[in-house]
Tab-separated table of C-alpha atoms in Angstrom:
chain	number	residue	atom	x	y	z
V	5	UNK	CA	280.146	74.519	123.777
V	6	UNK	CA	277.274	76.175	125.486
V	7	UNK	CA	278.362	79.300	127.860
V	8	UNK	CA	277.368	78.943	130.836
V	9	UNK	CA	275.075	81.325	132.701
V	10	UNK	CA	276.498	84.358	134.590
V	11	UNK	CA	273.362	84.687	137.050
V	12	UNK	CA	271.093	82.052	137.949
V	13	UNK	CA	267.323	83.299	139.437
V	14	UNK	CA	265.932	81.427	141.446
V	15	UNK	CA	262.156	81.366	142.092
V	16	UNK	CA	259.696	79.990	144.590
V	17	UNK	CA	256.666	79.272	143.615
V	18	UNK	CA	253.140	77.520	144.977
V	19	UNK	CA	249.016	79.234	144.110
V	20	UNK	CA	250.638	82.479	142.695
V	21	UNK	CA	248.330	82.065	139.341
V	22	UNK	CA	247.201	85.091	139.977
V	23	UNK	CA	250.865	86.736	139.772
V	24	UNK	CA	253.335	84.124	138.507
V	25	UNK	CA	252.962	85.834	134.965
V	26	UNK	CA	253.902	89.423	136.189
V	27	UNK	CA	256.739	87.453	138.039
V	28	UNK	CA	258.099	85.626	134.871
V	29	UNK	CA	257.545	88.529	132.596
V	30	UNK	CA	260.134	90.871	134.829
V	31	UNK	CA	262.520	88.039	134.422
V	32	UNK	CA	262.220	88.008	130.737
V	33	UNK	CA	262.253	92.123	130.300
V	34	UNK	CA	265.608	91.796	132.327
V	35	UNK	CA	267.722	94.272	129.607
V	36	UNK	CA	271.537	92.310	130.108
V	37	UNK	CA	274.679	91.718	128.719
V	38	UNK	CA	275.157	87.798	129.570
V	39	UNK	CA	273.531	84.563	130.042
V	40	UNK	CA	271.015	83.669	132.599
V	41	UNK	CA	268.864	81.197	133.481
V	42	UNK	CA	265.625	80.347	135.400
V	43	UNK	CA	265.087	77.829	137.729
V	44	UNK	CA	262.007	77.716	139.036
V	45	UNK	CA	260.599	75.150	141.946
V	46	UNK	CA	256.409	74.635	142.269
V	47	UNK	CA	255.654	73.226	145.318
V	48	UNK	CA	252.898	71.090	144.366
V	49	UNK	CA	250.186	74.245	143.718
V	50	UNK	CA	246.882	72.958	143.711
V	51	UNK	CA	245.594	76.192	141.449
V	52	UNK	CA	246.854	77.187	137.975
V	53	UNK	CA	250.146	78.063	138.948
V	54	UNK	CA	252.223	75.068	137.263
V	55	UNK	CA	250.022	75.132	134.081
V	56	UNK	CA	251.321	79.114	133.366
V	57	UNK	CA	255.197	77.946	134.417
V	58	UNK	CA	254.500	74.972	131.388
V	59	UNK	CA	253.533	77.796	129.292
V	60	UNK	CA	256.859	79.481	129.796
V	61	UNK	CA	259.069	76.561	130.097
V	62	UNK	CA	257.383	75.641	126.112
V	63	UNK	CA	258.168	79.024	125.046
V	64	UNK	CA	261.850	79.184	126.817
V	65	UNK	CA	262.976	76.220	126.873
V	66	UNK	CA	266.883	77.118	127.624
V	67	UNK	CA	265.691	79.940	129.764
V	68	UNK	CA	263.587	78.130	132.180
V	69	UNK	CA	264.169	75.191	134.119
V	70	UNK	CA	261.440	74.385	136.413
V	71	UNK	CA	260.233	71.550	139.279
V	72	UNK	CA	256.825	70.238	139.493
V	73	UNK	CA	256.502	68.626	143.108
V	74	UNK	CA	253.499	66.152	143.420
V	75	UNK	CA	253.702	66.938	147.158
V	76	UNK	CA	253.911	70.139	148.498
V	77	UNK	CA	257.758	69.764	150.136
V	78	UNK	CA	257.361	73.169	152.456
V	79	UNK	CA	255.242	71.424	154.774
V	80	UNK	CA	257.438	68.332	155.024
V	81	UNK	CA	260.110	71.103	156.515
V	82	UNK	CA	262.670	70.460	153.414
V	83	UNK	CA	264.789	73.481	153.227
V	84	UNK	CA	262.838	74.048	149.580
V	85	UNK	CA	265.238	76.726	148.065
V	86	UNK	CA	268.550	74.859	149.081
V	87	UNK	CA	267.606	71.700	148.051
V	88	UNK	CA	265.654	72.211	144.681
V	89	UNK	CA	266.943	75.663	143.506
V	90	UNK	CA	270.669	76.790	144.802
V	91	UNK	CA	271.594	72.916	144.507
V	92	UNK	CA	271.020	73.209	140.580
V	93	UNK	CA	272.811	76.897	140.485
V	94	UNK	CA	275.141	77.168	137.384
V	95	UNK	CA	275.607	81.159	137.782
V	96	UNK	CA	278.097	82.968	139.354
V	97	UNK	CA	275.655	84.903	140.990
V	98	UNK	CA	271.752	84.437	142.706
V	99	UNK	CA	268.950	86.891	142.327
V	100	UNK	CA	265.885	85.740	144.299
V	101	UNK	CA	262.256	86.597	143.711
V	102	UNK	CA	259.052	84.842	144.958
V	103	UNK	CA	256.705	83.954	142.647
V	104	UNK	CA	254.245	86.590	143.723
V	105	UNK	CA	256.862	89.491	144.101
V	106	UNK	CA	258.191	91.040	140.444
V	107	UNK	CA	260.993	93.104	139.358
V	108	UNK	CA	260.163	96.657	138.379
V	109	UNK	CA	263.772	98.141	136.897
V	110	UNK	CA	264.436	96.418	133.653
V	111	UNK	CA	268.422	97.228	134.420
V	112	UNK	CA	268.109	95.579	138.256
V	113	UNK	CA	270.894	92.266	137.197
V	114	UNK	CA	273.085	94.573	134.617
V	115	UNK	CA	273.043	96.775	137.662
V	116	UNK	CA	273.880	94.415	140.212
V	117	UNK	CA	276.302	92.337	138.506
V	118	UNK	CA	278.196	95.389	137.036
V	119	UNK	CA	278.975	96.395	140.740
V	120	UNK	CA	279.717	92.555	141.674
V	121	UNK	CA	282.182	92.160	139.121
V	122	UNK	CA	284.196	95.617	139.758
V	123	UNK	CA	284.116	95.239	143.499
V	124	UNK	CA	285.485	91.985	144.974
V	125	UNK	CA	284.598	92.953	148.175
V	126	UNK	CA	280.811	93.477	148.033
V	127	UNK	CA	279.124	89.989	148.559
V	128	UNK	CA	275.545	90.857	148.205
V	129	UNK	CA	273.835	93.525	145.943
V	130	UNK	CA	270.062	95.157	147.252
V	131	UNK	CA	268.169	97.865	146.778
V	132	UNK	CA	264.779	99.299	147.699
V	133	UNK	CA	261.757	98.428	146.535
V	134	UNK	CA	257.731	99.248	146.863
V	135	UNK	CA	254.897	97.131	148.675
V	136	UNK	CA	251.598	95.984	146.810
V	137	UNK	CA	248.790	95.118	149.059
V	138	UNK	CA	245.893	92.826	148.794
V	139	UNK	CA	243.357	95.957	148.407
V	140	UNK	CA	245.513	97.584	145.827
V	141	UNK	CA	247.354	100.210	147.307
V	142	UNK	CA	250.897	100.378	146.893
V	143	UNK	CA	253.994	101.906	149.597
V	144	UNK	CA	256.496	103.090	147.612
V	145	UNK	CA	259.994	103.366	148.855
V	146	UNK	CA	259.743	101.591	151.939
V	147	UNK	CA	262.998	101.180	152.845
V	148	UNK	CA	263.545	104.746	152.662
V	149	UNK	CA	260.516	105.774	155.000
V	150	UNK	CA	261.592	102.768	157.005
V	151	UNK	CA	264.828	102.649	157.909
V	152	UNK	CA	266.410	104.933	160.854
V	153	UNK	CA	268.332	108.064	159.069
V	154	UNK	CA	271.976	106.040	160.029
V	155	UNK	CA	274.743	105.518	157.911
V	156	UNK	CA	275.903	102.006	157.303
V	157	UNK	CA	279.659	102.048	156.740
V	158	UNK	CA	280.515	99.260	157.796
V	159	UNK	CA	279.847	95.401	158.314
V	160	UNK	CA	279.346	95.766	161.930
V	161	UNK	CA	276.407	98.453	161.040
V	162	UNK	CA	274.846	96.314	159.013
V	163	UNK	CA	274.983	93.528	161.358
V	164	UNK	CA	273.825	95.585	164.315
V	165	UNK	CA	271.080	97.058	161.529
V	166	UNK	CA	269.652	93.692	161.149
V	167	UNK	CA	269.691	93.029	164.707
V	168	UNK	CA	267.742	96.335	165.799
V	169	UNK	CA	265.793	95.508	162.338
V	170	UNK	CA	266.504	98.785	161.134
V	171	UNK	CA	268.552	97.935	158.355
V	172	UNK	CA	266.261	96.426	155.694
V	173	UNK	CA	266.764	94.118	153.030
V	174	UNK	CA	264.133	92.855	150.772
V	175	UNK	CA	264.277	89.416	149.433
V	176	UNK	CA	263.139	90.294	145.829
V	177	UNK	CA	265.860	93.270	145.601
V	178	UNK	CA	268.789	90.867	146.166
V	179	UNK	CA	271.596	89.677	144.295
V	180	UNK	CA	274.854	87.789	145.780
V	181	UNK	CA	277.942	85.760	144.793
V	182	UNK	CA	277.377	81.603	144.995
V	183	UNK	CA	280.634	81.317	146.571
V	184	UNK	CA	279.341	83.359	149.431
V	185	UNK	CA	275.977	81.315	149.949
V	186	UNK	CA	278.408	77.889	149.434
V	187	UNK	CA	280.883	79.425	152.345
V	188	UNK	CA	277.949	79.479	155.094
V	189	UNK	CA	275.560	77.156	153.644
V	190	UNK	CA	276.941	74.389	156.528
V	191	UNK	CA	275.928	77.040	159.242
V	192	UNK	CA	272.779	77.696	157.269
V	193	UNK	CA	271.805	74.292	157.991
V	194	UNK	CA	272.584	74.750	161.665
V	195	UNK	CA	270.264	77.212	162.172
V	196	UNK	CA	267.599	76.184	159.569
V	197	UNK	CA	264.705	75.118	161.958
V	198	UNK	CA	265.196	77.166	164.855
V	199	UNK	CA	263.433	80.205	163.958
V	200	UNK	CA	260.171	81.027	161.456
V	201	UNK	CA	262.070	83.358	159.214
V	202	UNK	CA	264.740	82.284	156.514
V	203	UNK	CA	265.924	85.112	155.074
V	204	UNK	CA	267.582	87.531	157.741
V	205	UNK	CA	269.569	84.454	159.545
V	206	UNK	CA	270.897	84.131	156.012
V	207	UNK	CA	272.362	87.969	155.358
V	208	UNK	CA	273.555	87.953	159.219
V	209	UNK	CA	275.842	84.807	157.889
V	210	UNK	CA	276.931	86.763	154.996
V	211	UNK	CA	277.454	89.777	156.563
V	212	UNK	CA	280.081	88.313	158.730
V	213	UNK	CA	281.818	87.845	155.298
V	214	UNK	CA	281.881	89.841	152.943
V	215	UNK	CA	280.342	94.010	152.771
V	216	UNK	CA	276.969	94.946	151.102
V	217	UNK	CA	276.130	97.152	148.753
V	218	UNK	CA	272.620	99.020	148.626
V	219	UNK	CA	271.193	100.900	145.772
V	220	UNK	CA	269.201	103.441	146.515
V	221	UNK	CA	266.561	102.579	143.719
V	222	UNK	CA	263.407	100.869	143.378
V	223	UNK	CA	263.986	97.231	141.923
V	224	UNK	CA	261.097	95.662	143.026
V	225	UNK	CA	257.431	95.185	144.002
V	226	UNK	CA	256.580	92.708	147.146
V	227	UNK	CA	253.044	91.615	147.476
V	228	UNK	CA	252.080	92.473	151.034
V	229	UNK	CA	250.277	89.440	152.470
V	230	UNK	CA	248.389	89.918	155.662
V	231	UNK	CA	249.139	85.964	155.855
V	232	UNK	CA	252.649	85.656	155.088
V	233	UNK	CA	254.911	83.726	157.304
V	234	UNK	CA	256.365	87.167	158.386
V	235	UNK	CA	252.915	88.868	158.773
V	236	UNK	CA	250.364	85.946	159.922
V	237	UNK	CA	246.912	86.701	160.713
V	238	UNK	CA	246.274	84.193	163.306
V	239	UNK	CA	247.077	86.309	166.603
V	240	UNK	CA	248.778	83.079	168.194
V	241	UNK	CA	251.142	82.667	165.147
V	242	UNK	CA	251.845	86.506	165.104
V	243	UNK	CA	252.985	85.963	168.822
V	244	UNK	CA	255.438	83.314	167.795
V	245	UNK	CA	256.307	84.542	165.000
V	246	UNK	CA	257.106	87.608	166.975
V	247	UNK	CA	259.067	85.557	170.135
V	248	UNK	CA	260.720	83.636	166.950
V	249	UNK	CA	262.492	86.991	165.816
V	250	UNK	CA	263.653	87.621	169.044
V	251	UNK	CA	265.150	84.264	169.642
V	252	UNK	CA	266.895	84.591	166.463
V	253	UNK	CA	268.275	88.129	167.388
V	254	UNK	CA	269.482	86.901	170.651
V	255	UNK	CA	270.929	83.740	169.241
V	256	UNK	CA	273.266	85.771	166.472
V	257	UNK	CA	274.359	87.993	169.306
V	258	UNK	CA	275.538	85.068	171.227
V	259	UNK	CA	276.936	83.503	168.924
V	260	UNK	CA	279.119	86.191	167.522
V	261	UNK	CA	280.506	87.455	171.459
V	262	UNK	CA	278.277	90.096	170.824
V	263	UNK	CA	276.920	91.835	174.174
V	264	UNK	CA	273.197	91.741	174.225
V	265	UNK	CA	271.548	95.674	173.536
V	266	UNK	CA	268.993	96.485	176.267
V	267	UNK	CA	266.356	97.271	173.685
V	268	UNK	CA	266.618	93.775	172.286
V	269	UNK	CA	266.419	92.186	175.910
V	270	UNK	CA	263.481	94.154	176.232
V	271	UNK	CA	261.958	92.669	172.827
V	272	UNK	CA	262.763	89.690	173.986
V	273	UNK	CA	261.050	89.557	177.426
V	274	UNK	CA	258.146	91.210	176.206
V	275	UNK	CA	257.228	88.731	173.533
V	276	UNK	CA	258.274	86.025	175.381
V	277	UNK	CA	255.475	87.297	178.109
V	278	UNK	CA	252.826	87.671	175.662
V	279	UNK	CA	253.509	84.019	174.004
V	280	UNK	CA	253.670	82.414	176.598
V	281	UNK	CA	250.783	84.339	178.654
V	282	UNK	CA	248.849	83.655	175.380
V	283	UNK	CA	249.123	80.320	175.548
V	284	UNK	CA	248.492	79.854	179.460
V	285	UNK	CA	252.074	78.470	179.639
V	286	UNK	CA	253.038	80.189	183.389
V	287	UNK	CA	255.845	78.171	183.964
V	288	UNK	CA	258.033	79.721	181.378
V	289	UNK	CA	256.974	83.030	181.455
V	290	UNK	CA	259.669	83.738	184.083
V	291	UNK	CA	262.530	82.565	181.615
V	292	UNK	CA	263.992	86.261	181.089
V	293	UNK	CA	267.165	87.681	180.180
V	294	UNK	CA	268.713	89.720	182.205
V	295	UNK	CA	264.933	91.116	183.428
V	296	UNK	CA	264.225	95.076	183.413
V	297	UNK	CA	261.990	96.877	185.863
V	298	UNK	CA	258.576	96.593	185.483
V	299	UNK	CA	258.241	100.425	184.732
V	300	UNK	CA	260.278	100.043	182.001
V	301	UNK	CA	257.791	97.716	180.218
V	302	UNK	CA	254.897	99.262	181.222
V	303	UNK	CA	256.475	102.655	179.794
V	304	UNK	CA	257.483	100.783	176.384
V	305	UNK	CA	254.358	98.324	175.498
V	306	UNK	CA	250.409	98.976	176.599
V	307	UNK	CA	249.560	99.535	180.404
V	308	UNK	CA	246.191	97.545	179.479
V	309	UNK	CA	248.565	94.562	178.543
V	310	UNK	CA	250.182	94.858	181.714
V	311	UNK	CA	246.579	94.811	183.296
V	312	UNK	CA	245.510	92.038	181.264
V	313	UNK	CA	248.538	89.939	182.496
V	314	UNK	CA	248.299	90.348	186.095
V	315	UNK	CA	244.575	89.550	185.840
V	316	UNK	CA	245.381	86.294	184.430
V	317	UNK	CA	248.280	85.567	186.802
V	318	UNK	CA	245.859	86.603	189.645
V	319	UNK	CA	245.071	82.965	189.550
V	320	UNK	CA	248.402	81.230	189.472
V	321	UNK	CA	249.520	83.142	192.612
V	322	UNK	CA	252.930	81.225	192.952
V	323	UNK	CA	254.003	82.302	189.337
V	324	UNK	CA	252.841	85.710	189.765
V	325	UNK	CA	255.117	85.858	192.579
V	326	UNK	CA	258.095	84.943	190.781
V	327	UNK	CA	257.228	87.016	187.862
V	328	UNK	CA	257.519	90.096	189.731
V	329	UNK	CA	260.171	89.497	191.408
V	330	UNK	CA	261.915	88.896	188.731
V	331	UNK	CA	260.691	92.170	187.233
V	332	UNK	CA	261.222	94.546	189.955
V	333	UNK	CA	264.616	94.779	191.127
């Protein structure tokens, strides 16, 4: 009888030839005490990125299980990782890692699991990690020189540390218990479309169940990409992606009877502004929450934006109107 695996990686993966091998390799140096196993989805990469998974998948046969999509399934807006990775989950417990992102600590799952399994009340296991851009220079510890100096104690911290964004967890760094992703996954899928990024909806859900644990270690490398979905280059995407966050922020507020921080209504105008303005989309640039004086905007975010706006409105007289009155109270 074959024993099944105790944590189950799961990896996304689409043109990473250039780092899928680093990625695999950190899997494979993984120094543990139980079973794993490796499931890997390829969404249909059109360089050499499926050819190197073969190459593993020959060698490690038991150890890797991958997908080779024909079409890329991202694009089609299937929820890739739920549908193709968790859905085949045997473990106890997820790590994730991207197939450009690698694990640095050869302990990071003995770790992780050896707190999991002594502390039933810790859902999710993450730790710090170091950036790698494009150019070659690395940022190490980045959650230490970028998170606020405040002590998360408890699960409303954390939640109102994801909100502010101040409390950081990196995708590559995390472990948690399948029984926690299987107790939200329906409200995953309620919220799955609504906003560009995947990951933070997914640790506000878990937060409201279960505590975290951080390690204050280094467990992993994240490629920086100036074009990631988080970080796109296109200024009009950066916008959205930027209005996107907000939304997202406001949404988990509401729906948890939480009241709504002045610094986040504040986000929230201002990229709403710049989106919309942006986009010459006047009619909903007046769709505020709860708006702040002017001053208050211009004293947070650039005077020349400010300048820049009214400009633009100069033309569209009966928005400007409203606009500023809604502003100025």
């Amino acid at each position: 009888m074959n024993q099944l695996p105790l944590v189950s990686i799961c990896c996304l993966a689409y043109n990473h030839e250039k780092y899928i091998k680093a990625c695999l390799e950190s899997f494979l140096f993984q120094i543990i005490s139980f079973k794993i196993e490796i499931l890997i989805h390829d969404d249909a990469s059109s360089d050499n990125t499926s050819r190197i998974i073969r190459h593993y998948e020959l060698k490690y046969p038991d150890l890797i299980k991958p997908i080779y999509q024909l079409e890329n399934q991202y694009s089609k807006g299937i929820p890739v990782s739920k549908i193709y990775n968790f859905s085949r989950v045997k473990g106890k417990y997820i790590a994730i890692c991207e197939g450009d992102d690698f694990w640095t600590d050869p302990y990071k799952l003995q770790k992780q699991v050896d707190i999991l399994e002594s502390n039933d009340n810790y859902g999710l296991v993450h730790g710090d990690c170091n950036f790698l851009y494009s150019n070659g220079r690395e940022e190490k510890n980045v959650n230490k020189y970028s998170t606020k100096n405040v002590e998360y104690t408890t699960r409303n911290d954390i939640f109102n540390g994801l909100i502010a964004a101040d409390y950081k967890i990196r995708t590559a760094t995390v472990m948690f218990r399948k029984s926690l992703y299987d107790s939200i996954s329906d409200k995953i899928d309620s919220v799955r479309g609504k906003f560009l990024m995947g990951d933070t909806p997914m640790w506000l859900l878990m937060i409201s169940k279960y505590d975290f644990c951080y390690i204050d270690e280094v467990l992993a490398v994240y490629r920086f990409s100036a074009n990631s979905a988080s970080r796109p280059g296109n200024l009009e995407k950066k916008l959205r992606f930027k209005l996107s966050s907000a939304e997202m922020r406001i949404y988990f507020l509401k729906d948890y009877n939480k009241k709504i921080p002045e610094n986040i209504k504040l986000i929230y105008n201002n990229a709403l502004l710049n989106y919309k303005l942006f986009n010459n989309n006047y009619k909903e640039m007046y769709q505020l929450i709860d708006p702040q004086p002017i001053h208050l905007f211009i004293n947070k975010y650039s005077k020349i934006n400010w300048i820049r706006s009214i400009l633009k409105l100069r033309t569209k007289p009966n928005y400007f109107k409203i606009i500023i009155s809604k502003l100025i109270k």
